[in-house]
Amino acid sequence: MVQVNQANIVQGNNVVQVNGEPIPCQSGTRLPDFLTSLGYQVRLIAVEYNGEILHRQFWEETLLASGDRLEVVTVVGGG
């Protein structure tokens, strides 16, 4: 689980919603870098970006900005 420093949010720093949780994020951060910093294994997830499924080929060029909304789904194998 991601630990959120509420002081960063209150001070008006850039915030991205990740699965409904506000997470501080520096504007211009590349999507894969941000997801990795949150502990996600980028090979095993799907991402919805501002209401649209974002194909993996566009992740590297996607720069985050305050107010962006991400839904991250982790792929889990089983039998």
PDB file of C-alpha atoms in Angstrom:
ATOM      1  CA  MET A   1       0.000   0.000   0.000  1.00  0.00           C
ATOM      2  CA  VAL A   2       1.200   3.503  -0.778  1.00  0.00           C
ATOM      3  CA  GLN A   3       1.951   5.805   2.148  1.00  0.00           C
ATOM      4  CA  VAL A   4       0.695   9.336   1.489  1.00  0.00           C
ATOM      5  CA  ASN A   5       2.238  12.368   3.151  1.00  0.00           C
ATOM      6  CA  GLN A   6      -0.837  14.529   3.757  1.00  0.00           C
ATOM      7  CA  ALA A   7       1.382  17.615   4.176  1.00  0.00           C
ATOM      8  CA  ASN A   8       2.357  17.395   0.499  1.00  0.00           C
ATOM      9  CA  ILE A   9      -1.301  17.420  -0.486  1.00  0.00           C
ATOM     10  CA  VAL A  10      -2.252  20.289   1.812  1.00  0.00           C
ATOM     11  CA  GLN A  11       0.638  22.458   0.578  1.00  0.00           C
ATOM     12  CA  GLY A  12      -0.778  22.331  -2.943  1.00  0.00           C
ATOM     13  CA  ASN A  13       1.783  20.027  -4.496  1.00  0.00           C
ATOM     14  CA  ASN A  14       0.728  18.177  -7.631  1.00  0.00           C
ATOM     15  CA  VAL A  15      -1.585  15.280  -6.861  1.00  0.00           C
ATOM     16  CA  VAL A  16      -2.559  12.310  -9.017  1.00  0.00           C
ATOM     17  CA  GLN A  17      -5.477  10.060  -8.073  1.00  0.00           C
ATOM     18  CA  VAL A  18      -4.394   6.402  -8.050  1.00  0.00           C
ATOM     19  CA  ASN A  19      -7.256   3.972  -7.507  1.00  0.00           C
ATOM     20  CA  GLY A  20      -9.122   6.789  -5.778  1.00  0.00           C
ATOM     21  CA  GLU A  21      -6.255   7.766  -3.451  1.00  0.00           C
ATOM     22  CA  PRO A  22      -4.501  11.155  -3.756  1.00  0.00           C
ATOM     23  CA  ILE A  23      -0.775  10.629  -4.344  1.00  0.00           C
ATOM     24  CA  PRO A  24       1.761  13.479  -4.602  1.00  0.00           C
ATOM     25  CA  CYS A  25       3.488  13.552  -7.979  1.00  0.00           C
ATOM     26  CA  GLN A  26       5.943  15.925  -9.581  1.00  0.00           C
ATOM     27  CA  SER A  27       4.443  17.341 -12.771  1.00  0.00           C
ATOM     28  CA  GLY A  28       6.058  15.880 -15.877  1.00  0.00           C
ATOM     29  CA  THR A  29       6.888  12.520 -14.279  1.00  0.00           C
ATOM     30  CA  ARG A  30       6.774   9.688 -16.815  1.00  0.00           C
ATOM     31  CA  LEU A  31       4.039   7.158 -16.099  1.00  0.00           C
ATOM     32  CA  PRO A  32       6.324   4.084 -15.796  1.00  0.00           C
ATOM     33  CA  ASP A  33       8.638   5.923 -13.383  1.00  0.00           C
ATOM     34  CA  PHE A  34       5.701   6.960 -11.203  1.00  0.00           C
ATOM     35  CA  LEU A  35       4.204   3.461 -11.139  1.00  0.00           C
ATOM     36  CA  THR A  36       7.572   1.914 -10.300  1.00  0.00           C
ATOM     37  CA  SER A  37       8.045   4.417  -7.458  1.00  0.00           C
ATOM     38  CA  LEU A  38       4.740   3.185  -6.012  1.00  0.00           C
ATOM     39  CA  GLY A  39       5.995  -0.396  -6.054  1.00  0.00           C
ATOM     40  CA  TYR A  40       4.122  -1.690  -9.088  1.00  0.00           C
ATOM     41  CA  GLN A  41       5.764  -4.196 -11.423  1.00  0.00           C
ATOM     42  CA  VAL A  42       4.884  -2.502 -14.702  1.00  0.00           C
ATOM     43  CA  ARG A  43       4.963  -5.764 -16.665  1.00  0.00           C
ATOM     44  CA  LEU A  44       2.064  -7.102 -14.594  1.00  0.00           C
ATOM     45  CA  ILE A  45      -0.449  -4.244 -14.646  1.00  0.00           C
ATOM     46  CA  ALA A  46      -3.025  -2.545 -16.832  1.00  0.00           C
ATOM     47  CA  VAL A  47      -3.618   1.202 -16.529  1.00  0.00           C
ATOM     48  CA  GLU A  48      -6.652   3.369 -17.114  1.00  0.00           C
ATOM     49  CA  TYR A  49      -5.542   6.984 -17.603  1.00  0.00           C
ATOM     50  CA  ASN A  50      -8.184   9.689 -17.177  1.00  0.00           C
ATOM     51  CA  GLY A  51     -10.983   7.280 -18.024  1.00  0.00           C
ATOM     52  CA  GLU A  52      -9.352   5.525 -20.997  1.00  0.00           C
ATOM     53  CA  ILE A  53      -7.347   2.303 -21.133  1.00  0.00           C
ATOM     54  CA  LEU A  54      -3.793   3.377 -21.945  1.00  0.00           C
ATOM     55  CA  HIS A  55      -1.983   0.957 -24.234  1.00  0.00           C
ATOM     56  CA  ARG A  56       1.488   0.066 -23.005  1.00  0.00           C
ATOM     57  CA  GLN A  57       3.113   1.487 -26.163  1.00  0.00           C
ATOM     58  CA  PHE A  58       2.137   4.986 -24.961  1.00  0.00           C
ATOM     59  CA  TRP A  59       3.321   4.691 -21.350  1.00  0.00           C
ATOM     60  CA  GLU A  60       6.837   6.045 -21.958  1.00  0.00           C
ATOM     61  CA  GLU A  61       5.527   9.238 -23.550  1.00  0.00           C
ATOM     62  CA  THR A  62       2.779   9.821 -20.973  1.00  0.00           C
ATOM     63  CA  LEU A  63       3.754  12.633 -18.598  1.00  0.00           C
ATOM     64  CA  LEU A  64       1.637  13.051 -15.481  1.00  0.00           C
ATOM     65  CA  ALA A  65       0.080  16.320 -14.368  1.00  0.00           C
ATOM     66  CA  SER A  66      -1.853  17.375 -11.304  1.00  0.00           C
ATOM     67  CA  GLY A  67      -5.425  16.137 -11.455  1.00  0.00           C
ATOM     68  CA  ASP A  68      -4.716  13.070 -13.585  1.00  0.00           C
ATOM     69  CA  ARG A  69      -6.651   9.942 -12.584  1.00  0.00           C
ATOM     70  CA  LEU A  70      -5.160   6.468 -12.773  1.00  0.00           C
ATOM     71  CA  GLU A  71      -6.802   3.125 -12.148  1.00  0.00           C
ATOM     72  CA  VAL A  72      -4.205   0.392 -11.844  1.00  0.00           C
ATOM     73  CA  VAL A  73      -5.182  -3.265 -12.142  1.00  0.00           C
ATOM     74  CA  THR A  74      -2.689  -5.959 -11.206  1.00  0.00           C
ATOM     75  CA  VAL A  75      -2.655  -9.196 -13.176  1.00  0.00           C
ATOM     76  CA  VAL A  76      -2.826 -12.227 -10.880  1.00  0.00           C
ATOM     77  CA  GLY A  77      -2.313 -15.765 -12.106  1.00  0.00           C
ATOM     78  CA  GLY A  78      -4.127 -18.708 -10.666  1.00  0.00           C
ATOM     79  CA  GLY A  79      -5.699 -21.989 -11.405  1.00  0.00           C
TER      80      GLY A  79
END
